Amino acid sequence: MSSRQFPSALNRRGFLALGAGAAAALALGACAKNDGGGAVQPDSEAVRKAEAARRAANAQVREVALRAEPATVDLGGVQVRTWAYGGQLPGREIRIRKGEVLRAELTNGLPAPTTVHWHGIALRNDMDGVPGVTQPEIAPGSVFRYEFTAPDAGTYFFHPHVGVQLDRGLYAPLIVEDPADGRDYDLEAVVVLDDWLDGVDGRDPDQQLRRLQDEGMAGMNMGGDGMGGMDHGGMNGSGMSMPADPNNPLGADAGDVTYPYYLVNGRIETDPVTVAARPGQRIRLRIVNAASDTTFRVAVGGHTMRITHGDGFPVRPLTASSLLIGMGERYDVVVELGDGVFPFVASAEGKNGQGLALLRTGGGAAPAADVRPAELAVAPVTGDRLVAADAVRFPQRSPDRTLDVALGSDMTKYIWTINGKAFPEQAPLDITEGQRVRLRFVNKSMMAHPMHLHGHTFQVVNAAGNGPRKDTSMVLPMQTVEADFQADNPGQWMMHCHNIYHAESGMMAVVSYVR
Ligand code: C2O
Ligand code: CU
């Protein structure tokens, strides 16, 4: 087995990220008490204090039992063998209220170690689910209890943080309700998007990753002519950054993996889920992109969408015909429904295929599985166009620290890098509590990277100082995105591309609070 293969790679990475002393302690199932390097550890007093400050004395505790296990699931006439939470796809939604404590006991019924990461939640560091960094791996047959306060309302999801397990069926929505929810809509539906290969024609995600790494860049899925290496790593002729084409924001290379299916709420487009409503009702769609290598362009036939939230946080409402959603991103939209049956289409951007759901308020025949609503042809709104709602804007402040995050690749191998190095080779990016930190993502590759920061919600920097609050932001090919966050959640936090094949091939780093 190569050192990059699951599961030993994650052990090695995490241990290296924390240093040898921490590695030894984690291997014994405890976190390091003293590290010498000044890193604020997951089990430190600072982490406990931050959690105590979040938690109200009378906070309600909500208990759920989760079981990750092998299962056969029905994608809509296609049976596949996979791994899933509770044997269903997506896993059963968890729904709590803002400020409540989630106590989730995970039983690992898989033949491999796993963890749960609560994507987007600003939670206590020791519950973040990163093996070797915030906790030991959960071995097959064992149990781990997660318990944390969910401080912010919004649309989130959870998934393992081990290898490429996300590209199996291990994901489920986590909805944190706000007392103000429901004021501007009549009903809601959670819509989870995914790209699917597991259990089809003998494929699985681990084998897919090995194949990418064996073939290297030249063998990649890009309509290939052997130019892959250059395209991925290269600058364009002038070395200048060209603005992205609004109707083709991902450029020529939208993904590395060819998928046989695209799913909406676990169903293929020939057997879609139907959401029933009445004409004139306003439906809030909480859209989660749980895919591993696919950006989706979404639209509702015959309707516009009012975008109300990005990654759980409110934005100034913006009306759109179509919307681009990167891996790990979530958007909430409100749609005022006409009379009839309407397609919600999630088109795999730059690939062939789509996911489908139906919104039915009246009679009529369902649209065909390959329906292409005219709205899809309109250039999609991307997250950077949004403006934060006033209530969640950060006060203006110039950054105390700027972290440069150059996104690149090795031109001959399937290796993706941050600042020229594949995880865990690069040094952690140090910050201290209380700082205003600027992340400066510079994409030096010809692929888009949805960059995700754990434990925080940053604010995308725009000219007016009112960019959206996000935890995952698309950095388009050859573009630069800056994002500021407040260092108010001590610990060791992953920052990585949410293309799981990129992340597992090096595009990860640790943002490390130091004393
Ligand atoms: Cu959803 Cu570290 O990821
Ligand atoms: Cu990437």
Short mmCIF file of C-alpha atoms and ligand atoms in Angstrom, two decimals:
data_model
loop_
_atom_site.label_atom_id
_atom_site.label_comp_id
_atom_site.label_asym_id
_atom_site.label_seq_id
_atom_site.Cartn_x
_atom_site.Cartn_y
_atom_site.Cartn_z
CA MET A 1 0.00 0.00 0.00
CA SER A 2 1.27 3.44 -0.78
CA SER A 3 1.46 5.95 2.03
CA ARG A 4 -1.49 7.85 0.55
CA GLN A 5 -3.86 4.98 0.87
CA PHE A 6 -6.63 4.71 3.33
CA PRO A 7 -6.55 4.39 6.26
CA SER A 8 -2.90 4.70 7.19
CA ALA A 9 -2.49 7.99 5.30
CA LEU A 10 -4.83 9.80 7.62
CA ASN A 11 -3.07 8.57 10.70
CA ARG A 12 0.21 9.66 9.34
CA ARG A 13 -1.06 13.02 8.22
CA GLY A 14 -2.78 13.90 11.41
CA PHE A 15 0.10 12.81 13.56
CA LEU A 16 2.55 14.76 11.54
CA ALA A 17 0.30 17.79 11.69
CA LEU A 18 0.35 17.74 15.46
CA GLY A 19 3.91 16.61 15.94
CA ALA A 20 5.26 13.39 17.33
CA GLY A 21 4.26 13.94 20.94
CA ALA A 22 0.66 14.55 20.07
CA ALA A 23 0.67 11.55 17.77
CA ALA A 24 1.66 9.23 20.55
CA ALA A 25 -1.01 10.61 22.83
CA LEU A 26 -3.71 10.37 20.18
CA ALA A 27 -2.77 6.82 19.38
CA LEU A 28 -3.64 6.01 22.97
CA GLY A 29 -6.96 7.75 22.58
CA ALA A 30 -6.12 10.88 24.48
CA CYS A 31 -5.09 14.29 23.30
CA ALA A 32 -1.76 15.84 24.00
CA LYS A 33 -1.55 17.80 27.23
CA ASN A 34 1.63 19.59 26.46
CA ASP A 35 3.02 19.93 23.02
CA GLY A 36 5.93 22.27 23.38
CA GLY A 37 4.98 24.00 20.12
CA GLY A 38 2.42 26.29 21.70
CA ALA A 39 -0.45 24.87 19.65
CA VAL A 40 -3.85 25.14 21.35
CA GLN A 41 -4.91 21.51 21.60
CA PRO A 42 -8.43 20.12 21.16
CA ASP A 43 -8.62 19.08 24.82
CA SER A 44 -7.27 22.38 26.15
CA GLU A 45 -8.82 24.73 28.66
CA ALA A 46 -9.24 27.32 25.89
CA VAL A 47 -11.51 24.94 23.96
CA ARG A 48 -13.57 24.17 27.06
CA LYS A 49 -13.92 27.88 27.80
CA ALA A 50 -15.09 28.65 24.28
CA GLU A 51 -17.73 25.92 24.54
CA ALA A 52 -18.86 27.16 27.95
CA ALA A 53 -19.34 30.66 26.51
CA ARG A 54 -21.56 29.25 23.74
CA ARG A 55 -23.72 27.11 25.98
CA ALA A 56 -26.67 28.54 27.91
CA ALA A 57 -27.18 27.09 31.39
CA ASN A 58 -30.60 25.74 30.44
CA ALA A 59 -29.64 24.57 26.94
CA GLN A 60 -31.78 21.71 25.68
CA VAL A 61 -29.85 18.51 24.95
CA ARG A 62 -30.98 16.54 21.88
CA GLU A 63 -29.88 12.94 21.62
CA VAL A 64 -29.53 10.92 18.45
CA ALA A 65 -28.06 7.51 17.71
CA LEU A 66 -26.17 7.09 14.45
CA ARG A 67 -24.91 3.91 12.91
CA ALA A 68 -22.55 3.86 9.94
CA GLU A 69 -22.96 0.51 8.20
CA PRO A 70 -22.80 -1.36 4.92
CA ALA A 71 -26.18 -1.36 3.19
CA THR A 72 -27.96 -2.03 -0.04
CA VAL A 73 -29.86 1.06 -1.12
CA ASP A 74 -32.33 1.63 -3.94
CA LEU A 75 -31.46 4.69 -6.03
CA GLY A 76 -34.77 4.35 -7.90
CA GLY A 77 -34.69 1.01 -9.70
CA VAL A 78 -30.93 0.68 -9.29
CA GLN A 79 -29.75 -1.29 -6.27
CA VAL A 80 -26.26 -0.55 -5.01
CA ARG A 81 -24.15 -1.89 -2.22
CA THR A 82 -22.66 0.99 -0.23
CA TRP A 83 -22.00 2.42 3.23
CA ALA A 84 -24.68 4.63 4.77
CA TYR A 85 -25.97 6.03 8.06
CA GLY A 86 -28.81 3.81 9.27
CA GLY A 87 -28.80 2.05 5.91
CA GLN A 88 -30.59 4.91 4.17
CA LEU A 89 -29.67 7.55 1.62
CA PRO A 90 -29.30 10.35 2.49
CA GLY A 91 -29.00 9.50 6.18
CA ARG A 92 -31.87 10.61 8.36
CA GLU A 93 -31.93 14.36 8.89
CA ILE A 94 -31.01 15.76 12.30
CA ARG A 95 -33.00 18.86 13.21
CA ILE A 96 -32.31 20.94 16.30
CA ARG A 97 -32.72 24.56 17.35
CA LYS A 98 -30.08 27.22 17.55
CA GLY A 99 -28.32 27.09 20.92
CA GLU A 100 -29.27 23.49 21.62
CA VAL A 101 -26.75 20.79 22.43
CA LEU A 102 -26.51 17.85 20.05
CA ARG A 103 -25.46 14.58 21.64
CA ALA A 104 -24.89 12.09 18.85
CA GLU A 105 -23.60 8.61 19.52
CA LEU A 106 -21.95 7.08 16.47
CA THR A 107 -21.62 3.33 16.28
CA ASN A 108 -19.15 2.22 13.66
CA GLY A 109 -20.63 -0.79 11.88
CA LEU A 110 -18.25 -0.36 8.94
CA PRO A 111 -15.31 -2.62 8.14
CA ALA A 112 -13.06 0.46 8.37
CA PRO A 113 -12.40 3.26 10.87
CA THR A 114 -14.52 6.39 10.56
CA THR A 115 -15.45 9.71 12.23
CA VAL A 116 -18.23 12.28 11.89
CA HIS A 117 -17.51 15.86 10.85
CA TRP A 118 -20.30 18.42 11.41
CA HIS A 119 -19.72 20.49 8.32
CA GLY A 120 -20.08 24.25 8.81
CA ILE A 121 -20.87 24.25 12.52
CA ALA A 122 -18.73 26.53 14.69
CA LEU A 123 -18.41 23.83 17.33
CA ARG A 124 -15.93 22.87 20.00
CA ASN A 125 -12.69 21.71 18.43
CA ASP A 126 -12.58 18.28 20.09
CA MET A 127 -15.93 17.36 18.44
CA ASP A 128 -14.89 18.33 14.90
CA GLY A 129 -14.28 14.76 13.78
CA VAL A 130 -10.85 14.96 12.18
CA PRO A 131 -8.89 11.79 12.97
CA GLY A 132 -5.38 12.37 14.23
CA VAL A 133 -6.06 16.09 14.64
CA THR A 134 -9.10 16.42 16.91
CA GLN A 135 -9.81 12.81 17.90
CA PRO A 136 -8.62 9.26 17.32
CA GLU A 137 -10.28 7.29 14.55
CA ILE A 138 -13.36 5.35 15.62
CA ALA A 139 -12.44 1.71 15.08
CA PRO A 140 -14.85 -0.81 13.55
CA GLY A 141 -17.26 -1.98 16.23
CA SER A 142 -16.65 0.94 18.56
CA VAL A 143 -18.69 3.92 19.63
CA PHE A 144 -17.91 7.63 19.96
CA ARG A 145 -20.13 10.21 21.57
CA TYR A 146 -20.19 13.66 20.01
CA GLU A 147 -21.59 16.46 22.12
CA PHE A 148 -21.54 20.12 21.21
CA THR A 149 -23.55 23.34 21.17
CA ALA A 150 -24.78 24.52 17.77
CA PRO A 151 -24.45 28.30 18.06
CA ASP A 152 -25.76 29.37 14.65
CA ALA A 153 -28.93 28.54 12.77
CA GLY A 154 -28.74 27.27 9.22
CA THR A 155 -28.49 24.43 6.74
CA TYR A 156 -25.58 22.09 7.46
CA PHE A 157 -24.70 18.45 6.89
CA PHE A 158 -22.47 15.78 8.34
CA HIS A 159 -20.12 13.22 6.83
CA PRO A 160 -17.03 11.20 7.75
CA HIS A 161 -13.59 12.81 7.68
CA VAL A 162 -11.71 9.67 6.76
CA GLY A 163 -10.37 8.97 3.28
CA VAL A 164 -12.95 9.25 0.52
CA GLN A 165 -15.83 7.88 2.62
CA LEU A 166 -17.87 10.97 1.71
CA ASP A 167 -18.19 9.55 -1.82
CA ARG A 168 -20.04 6.56 -0.42
CA GLY A 169 -23.51 7.08 1.02
CA LEU A 170 -22.29 8.52 4.33
CA TYR A 171 -23.97 11.92 4.52
CA ALA A 172 -27.09 13.46 6.02
CA PRO A 173 -28.54 16.94 6.55
CA LEU A 174 -28.21 18.78 9.85
CA ILE A 175 -30.74 21.60 10.15
CA VAL A 176 -30.38 24.17 12.93
CA GLU A 177 -33.61 26.12 13.18
CA ASP A 178 -33.89 29.78 14.07
CA PRO A 179 -36.87 31.18 16.02
CA ALA A 180 -37.46 33.55 13.09
CA ASP A 181 -37.71 30.72 10.53
CA GLY A 182 -40.96 30.58 8.57
CA ARG A 183 -41.65 34.30 8.33
CA ASP A 184 -41.13 34.51 4.59
CA TYR A 185 -42.19 31.06 3.40
CA ASP A 186 -44.98 28.52 3.91
CA LEU A 187 -43.19 25.17 3.84
CA GLU A 188 -39.71 23.82 3.34
CA ALA A 189 -37.87 20.89 1.83
CA VAL A 190 -34.30 19.75 2.26
CA VAL A 191 -32.68 18.90 -1.07
CA VAL A 192 -29.41 16.96 -1.00
CA LEU A 193 -27.38 16.67 -4.20
CA ASP A 194 -24.82 13.96 -4.87
CA ASP A 195 -22.70 12.35 -7.56
CA TRP A 196 -22.75 8.56 -7.39
CA LEU A 197 -20.41 5.77 -8.39
CA ASP A 198 -20.25 3.44 -5.37
CA GLY A 199 -21.29 -0.11 -6.11
CA VAL A 200 -21.84 0.49 -9.83
CA ASP A 201 -19.85 -1.71 -12.23
CA GLY A 202 -17.49 -2.80 -9.50
CA ARG A 203 -16.40 0.74 -8.63
CA ASP A 204 -15.90 2.25 -5.20
CA PRO A 205 -14.33 5.53 -4.08
CA ASP A 206 -11.08 4.02 -2.76
CA GLN A 207 -10.50 2.28 -6.07
CA GLN A 208 -11.37 5.51 -7.89
CA LEU A 209 -8.81 7.46 -5.87
CA ARG A 210 -6.12 4.86 -6.53
CA ARG A 211 -6.93 5.01 -10.22
CA LEU A 212 -6.55 8.79 -10.32
CA GLN A 213 -3.27 8.56 -8.46
CA ASP A 214 -1.96 5.74 -10.67
CA GLU A 215 -2.85 7.50 -13.87
CA GLY A 216 -1.58 10.89 -12.77
CA MET A 217 -2.75 14.12 -14.28
CA ALA A 218 -2.29 13.04 -17.89
CA GLY A 219 -4.88 10.32 -17.58
CA MET A 220 -7.54 12.54 -16.15
CA ASN A 221 -11.08 12.96 -17.25
CA MET A 222 -10.91 16.11 -19.28
CA GLY A 223 -11.75 15.07 -22.78
CA GLY A 224 -8.15 14.07 -22.54
CA ASP A 225 -5.38 14.40 -25.01
CA GLY A 226 -2.53 14.12 -22.60
CA MET A 227 -2.53 17.83 -21.89
CA GLY A 228 -3.96 17.33 -18.44
CA GLY A 229 -0.78 18.01 -16.55
CA MET A 230 -0.22 21.32 -18.22
CA ASP A 231 -3.78 22.42 -17.87
CA HIS A 232 -3.86 21.64 -14.21
CA GLY A 233 -0.68 23.23 -13.12
CA GLY A 234 -0.08 25.82 -15.74
CA MET A 235 -0.52 29.51 -15.99
CA ASN A 236 -2.11 30.79 -19.13
CA GLY A 237 0.20 32.34 -21.69
CA SER A 238 0.42 35.78 -20.15
CA GLY A 239 0.60 34.58 -16.56
CA MET A 240 -2.29 36.94 -15.84
CA SER A 241 -5.55 36.05 -14.26
CA MET A 242 -8.40 36.28 -16.75
CA PRO A 243 -11.93 36.87 -15.44
CA ALA A 244 -14.06 33.75 -15.46
CA ASP A 245 -16.64 33.32 -18.22
CA PRO A 246 -19.95 33.97 -16.40
CA ASN A 247 -21.74 31.18 -18.24
CA ASN A 248 -18.86 28.72 -17.91
CA PRO A 249 -17.32 29.61 -14.57
CA LEU A 250 -15.51 26.29 -14.10
CA GLY A 251 -13.68 26.59 -17.40
CA ALA A 252 -12.66 23.57 -19.48
CA ASP A 253 -12.06 21.15 -16.60
CA ALA A 254 -15.06 20.77 -14.33
CA GLY A 255 -14.12 17.51 -12.62
CA ASP A 256 -11.80 14.52 -12.42
CA VAL A 257 -14.32 11.70 -12.06
CA THR A 258 -17.00 10.47 -14.44
CA TYR A 259 -20.10 9.42 -12.54
CA PRO A 260 -22.84 7.12 -13.80
CA TYR A 261 -25.53 8.84 -11.68
CA TYR A 262 -26.49 12.14 -10.11
CA LEU A 263 -28.88 12.04 -7.18
CA VAL A 264 -31.36 14.35 -5.52
CA ASN A 265 -32.29 13.00 -2.10
CA GLY A 266 -30.88 9.61 -3.02
CA ARG A 267 -32.83 9.15 -6.26
CA ILE A 268 -31.75 9.08 -9.90
CA GLU A 269 -33.57 11.30 -12.37
CA THR A 270 -35.74 8.55 -13.84
CA ASP A 271 -37.42 7.96 -10.47
CA PRO A 272 -37.32 11.34 -8.70
CA VAL A 273 -38.73 12.35 -5.34
CA THR A 274 -41.83 14.55 -5.47
CA VAL A 275 -42.50 17.41 -3.06
CA ALA A 276 -46.21 18.22 -2.78
CA ALA A 277 -47.42 21.79 -2.18
CA ARG A 278 -50.29 24.08 -3.13
CA PRO A 279 -50.26 26.70 -5.87
CA GLY A 280 -49.09 30.06 -4.59
CA GLN A 281 -47.23 28.59 -1.63
CA ARG A 282 -43.70 29.77 -0.98
CA ILE A 283 -41.36 26.85 -0.47
CA ARG A 284 -37.94 27.16 1.13
CA LEU A 285 -35.49 24.75 -0.44
CA ARG A 286 -32.48 24.00 1.72
CA ILE A 287 -30.00 22.79 -0.88
CA VAL A 288 -26.89 20.85 0.16
CA ASN A 289 -24.19 19.77 -2.29
CA ALA A 290 -22.86 16.54 -0.77
CA ALA A 291 -21.07 15.52 -3.97
CA SER A 292 -17.38 14.66 -4.06
CA ASP A 293 -16.31 15.91 -7.50
CA THR A 294 -19.35 17.66 -8.99
CA THR A 295 -20.47 21.29 -8.98
CA PHE A 296 -24.18 21.63 -9.70
CA ARG A 297 -26.09 24.31 -11.56
CA VAL A 298 -29.62 24.31 -10.15
CA ALA A 299 -32.86 25.79 -11.46
CA VAL A 300 -36.62 25.32 -11.06
CA GLY A 301 -38.48 25.13 -14.37
CA GLY A 302 -40.78 28.10 -14.91
CA HIS A 303 -39.66 29.87 -11.73
CA THR A 304 -37.02 32.11 -10.30
CA MET A 305 -35.43 31.45 -6.91
CA ARG A 306 -34.96 34.01 -4.16
CA ILE A 307 -31.62 33.19 -2.55
CA THR A 308 -31.90 33.86 1.19
CA HIS A 309 -28.93 32.06 2.79
CA GLY A 310 -25.45 30.92 1.86
CA ASP A 311 -23.85 28.21 4.02
CA GLY A 312 -26.53 28.74 6.65
CA PHE A 313 -26.06 32.50 7.03
CA PRO A 314 -28.60 35.06 5.77
CA VAL A 315 -27.86 37.18 2.72
CA ARG A 316 -29.69 40.11 1.21
CA PRO A 317 -32.28 38.28 -0.89
CA LEU A 318 -31.20 37.95 -4.51
CA THR A 319 -33.42 36.61 -7.27
CA ALA A 320 -31.79 34.14 -9.64
CA SER A 321 -32.77 31.92 -12.54
CA SER A 322 -29.91 29.53 -11.85
CA LEU A 323 -27.37 29.05 -9.09
CA LEU A 324 -23.95 27.36 -8.98
CA ILE A 325 -23.31 25.17 -5.92
CA GLY A 326 -19.85 23.80 -5.18
CA MET A 327 -19.12 20.69 -3.13
CA GLY A 328 -19.74 21.42 0.55
CA GLU A 329 -21.73 24.61 -0.16
CA ARG A 330 -25.35 25.04 0.93
CA TYR A 331 -27.86 27.58 -0.30
CA ASP A 332 -31.39 28.27 0.84
CA VAL A 333 -33.81 29.62 -1.75
CA VAL A 334 -37.50 30.52 -1.64
CA VAL A 335 -39.67 29.70 -4.66
CA GLU A 336 -43.25 30.92 -5.07
CA LEU A 337 -44.93 28.01 -6.76
CA GLY A 338 -47.25 28.14 -9.76
CA ASP A 339 -49.94 25.60 -10.55
CA GLY A 340 -48.75 22.30 -12.00
CA VAL A 341 -45.72 20.08 -11.75
CA PHE A 342 -42.26 21.62 -12.03
CA PRO A 343 -38.77 20.20 -12.31
CA PHE A 344 -36.03 21.07 -9.84
CA VAL A 345 -32.94 20.26 -11.89
CA ALA A 346 -29.39 19.92 -10.57
CA SER A 347 -27.27 19.84 -13.68
CA ALA A 348 -23.73 18.46 -13.29
CA GLU A 349 -21.75 21.55 -14.37
CA GLY A 350 -19.34 20.75 -17.18
CA LYS A 351 -20.34 17.08 -17.14
CA ASN A 352 -23.10 15.02 -18.72
CA GLY A 353 -26.07 14.28 -16.51
CA GLN A 354 -28.41 15.75 -13.98
CA GLY A 355 -30.33 15.13 -10.81
CA LEU A 356 -34.06 15.80 -10.66
CA ALA A 357 -36.82 16.35 -8.12
CA LEU A 358 -40.42 17.36 -8.80
CA LEU A 359 -42.41 20.13 -7.17
CA ARG A 360 -46.09 19.29 -7.60
CA THR A 361 -48.94 21.68 -6.81
CA GLY A 362 -51.48 20.43 -9.36
CA GLY A 363 -52.30 17.91 -12.06
CA GLY A 364 -50.42 17.20 -15.21
CA ALA A 365 -47.78 14.83 -16.47
CA ALA A 366 -44.35 14.89 -14.90
CA PRO A 367 -41.58 16.33 -17.07
CA ALA A 368 -39.18 13.90 -18.73
CA ALA A 369 -36.07 12.82 -16.83
CA ASP A 370 -33.89 14.80 -19.21
CA VAL A 371 -35.93 18.03 -19.00
CA ARG A 372 -33.74 21.15 -19.48
CA PRO A 373 -35.56 24.18 -18.07
CA ALA A 374 -34.72 27.41 -19.91
CA GLU A 375 -33.55 28.88 -16.58
CA LEU A 376 -30.49 26.61 -16.72
CA ALA A 377 -29.20 28.48 -19.74
CA VAL A 378 -28.97 31.74 -17.79
CA ALA A 379 -25.51 32.43 -16.34
CA PRO A 380 -25.64 31.11 -12.77
CA VAL A 381 -25.29 33.22 -9.66
CA THR A 382 -22.10 32.35 -7.79
CA GLY A 383 -21.58 32.85 -4.07
CA ASP A 384 -19.27 35.83 -4.43
CA ARG A 385 -22.16 37.88 -5.89
CA LEU A 386 -24.10 37.68 -2.62
CA VAL A 387 -24.17 40.32 0.09
CA ALA A 388 -24.33 39.47 3.79
CA ALA A 389 -27.48 40.41 5.68
CA ASP A 390 -26.69 43.37 7.94
CA ALA A 391 -27.12 41.31 11.09
CA VAL A 392 -24.28 38.94 10.21
CA ARG A 393 -21.79 41.39 8.73
CA PHE A 394 -18.49 41.59 10.53
CA PRO A 395 -17.62 45.04 11.85
CA GLN A 396 -15.00 46.62 9.57
CA ARG A 397 -11.52 45.82 10.76
CA SER A 398 -8.27 45.44 8.95
CA PRO A 399 -6.68 42.01 9.22
CA ASP A 400 -4.07 41.35 11.90
CA ARG A 401 -2.75 38.42 9.94
CA THR A 402 -2.99 37.33 6.31
CA LEU A 403 -2.58 33.67 5.43
CA ASP A 404 -1.59 33.03 1.84
CA VAL A 405 -3.18 29.90 0.48
CA ALA A 406 -1.87 29.11 -3.00
CA LEU A 407 -3.82 26.35 -4.72
CA GLY A 408 -1.87 24.29 -7.20
CA SER A 409 -0.94 20.86 -8.38
CA ASP A 410 1.99 18.69 -9.27
CA MET A 411 2.17 18.66 -13.03
CA THR A 412 2.99 15.01 -13.46
CA LYS A 413 1.29 13.19 -10.59
CA TYR A 414 -2.21 13.37 -9.14
CA ILE A 415 -1.10 15.60 -6.27
CA TRP A 416 -2.91 18.77 -5.24
CA THR A 417 -1.08 21.31 -3.16
CA ILE A 418 -1.46 24.23 -0.79
CA ASN A 419 1.49 26.59 -0.89
CA GLY A 420 3.36 24.11 -3.06
CA LYS A 421 3.08 21.20 -0.65
CA ALA A 422 0.76 18.25 -0.25
CA PHE A 423 -0.72 17.69 3.19
CA PRO A 424 0.78 17.02 5.69
CA GLU A 425 4.07 18.29 4.37
CA GLN A 426 3.35 21.97 4.84
CA ALA A 427 3.64 23.67 8.21
CA PRO A 428 0.38 24.55 10.00
CA LEU A 429 -0.85 28.10 9.39
CA ASP A 430 -0.55 29.79 12.78
CA ILE A 431 -3.01 32.31 14.20
CA THR A 432 -3.81 33.53 17.69
CA GLU A 433 -7.13 33.95 19.41
CA GLY A 434 -8.66 37.39 18.95
CA GLN A 435 -7.05 38.10 15.60
CA ARG A 436 -8.92 39.14 12.49
CA VAL A 437 -7.48 36.74 9.96
CA ARG A 438 -7.54 37.08 6.19
CA LEU A 439 -7.34 33.99 4.01
CA ARG A 440 -5.97 34.80 0.59
CA PHE A 441 -6.81 31.93 -1.77
CA VAL A 442 -4.86 32.20 -5.01
CA ASN A 443 -5.88 29.54 -7.51
CA LYS A 444 -2.93 28.74 -9.75
CA SER A 445 -4.67 25.80 -11.39
CA MET A 446 -7.21 25.40 -14.17
CA MET A 447 -9.79 23.74 -11.91
CA ALA A 448 -12.16 25.32 -9.41
CA HIS A 449 -11.62 24.47 -5.73
CA PRO A 450 -14.43 24.81 -3.17
CA MET A 451 -12.31 25.81 -0.17
CA HIS A 452 -13.74 24.93 3.24
CA LEU A 453 -12.64 26.12 6.68
CA HIS A 454 -13.69 24.15 9.74
CA GLY A 455 -15.08 25.75 12.90
CA HIS A 456 -15.63 29.27 11.53
CA THR A 457 -17.75 31.20 9.06
CA PHE A 458 -15.66 33.71 7.17
CA GLN A 459 -16.82 36.78 5.27
CA VAL A 460 -15.87 36.92 1.61
CA VAL A 461 -14.01 40.18 0.96
CA ASN A 462 -15.60 42.45 -1.64
CA ALA A 463 -15.17 46.11 -2.49
CA ALA A 464 -18.09 47.25 -0.35
CA GLY A 465 -17.03 45.22 2.71
CA ASN A 466 -20.30 43.29 2.79
CA GLY A 467 -19.52 39.93 1.16
CA PRO A 468 -21.45 36.83 2.25
CA ARG A 469 -20.65 34.82 5.38
CA LYS A 470 -19.57 31.36 4.19
CA ASP A 471 -17.60 28.35 5.33
CA THR A 472 -17.03 27.01 1.82
CA SER A 473 -16.19 29.26 -1.09
CA MET A 474 -15.57 28.45 -4.72
CA VAL A 475 -12.21 29.65 -5.94
CA LEU A 476 -12.53 29.57 -9.72
CA PRO A 477 -9.63 28.68 -12.04
CA MET A 478 -6.83 31.27 -11.92
CA GLN A 479 -8.88 33.53 -9.61
CA THR A 480 -8.16 34.98 -6.17
CA VAL A 481 -10.67 35.02 -3.32
CA GLU A 482 -10.06 36.73 -0.01
CA ALA A 483 -12.07 35.90 3.08
CA ASP A 484 -11.82 37.25 6.63
CA PHE A 485 -12.69 35.51 9.85
CA GLN A 486 -12.61 36.28 13.50
CA ALA A 487 -10.29 33.92 15.42
CA ASP A 488 -12.78 33.20 18.19
CA ASN A 489 -12.84 29.40 18.27
CA PRO A 490 -9.53 28.04 19.56
CA GLY A 491 -8.11 24.71 18.44
CA GLN A 492 -6.69 22.95 15.40
CA TRP A 493 -8.86 23.35 12.30
CA MET A 494 -8.70 21.82 8.86
CA MET A 495 -8.90 23.98 5.79
CA HIS A 496 -9.20 22.09 2.53
CA CYS A 497 -10.69 21.69 -0.88
CA HIS A 498 -14.07 19.97 -0.67
CA ASN A 499 -13.39 18.03 -3.82
CA ILE A 500 -12.71 14.92 -1.75
CA TYR A 501 -10.27 13.52 -4.34
CA HIS A 502 -8.28 16.76 -4.24
CA ALA A 503 -8.33 16.83 -0.43
CA GLU A 504 -7.16 13.24 -0.20
CA SER A 505 -4.44 13.95 -2.72
CA GLY A 506 -2.92 16.74 -0.68
CA MET A 507 -5.11 19.86 -0.85
CA MET A 508 -5.52 20.24 2.92
CA ALA A 509 -3.84 22.28 5.62
CA VAL A 510 -4.24 22.95 9.33
CA VAL A 511 -5.11 26.40 10.64
CA SER A 512 -3.54 26.25 14.08
CA TYR A 513 -4.30 28.47 17.05
CA VAL A 514 -1.11 29.06 18.97
CA ARG A 515 -0.65 30.73 22.31
CU1 C2O B 1 -17.19 18.80 4.84
CU2 C2O B 1 -13.37 18.97 6.25
O1 C2O B 1 -15.29 18.87 5.50
CU CU B 2 -9.88 21.15 -5.40
#
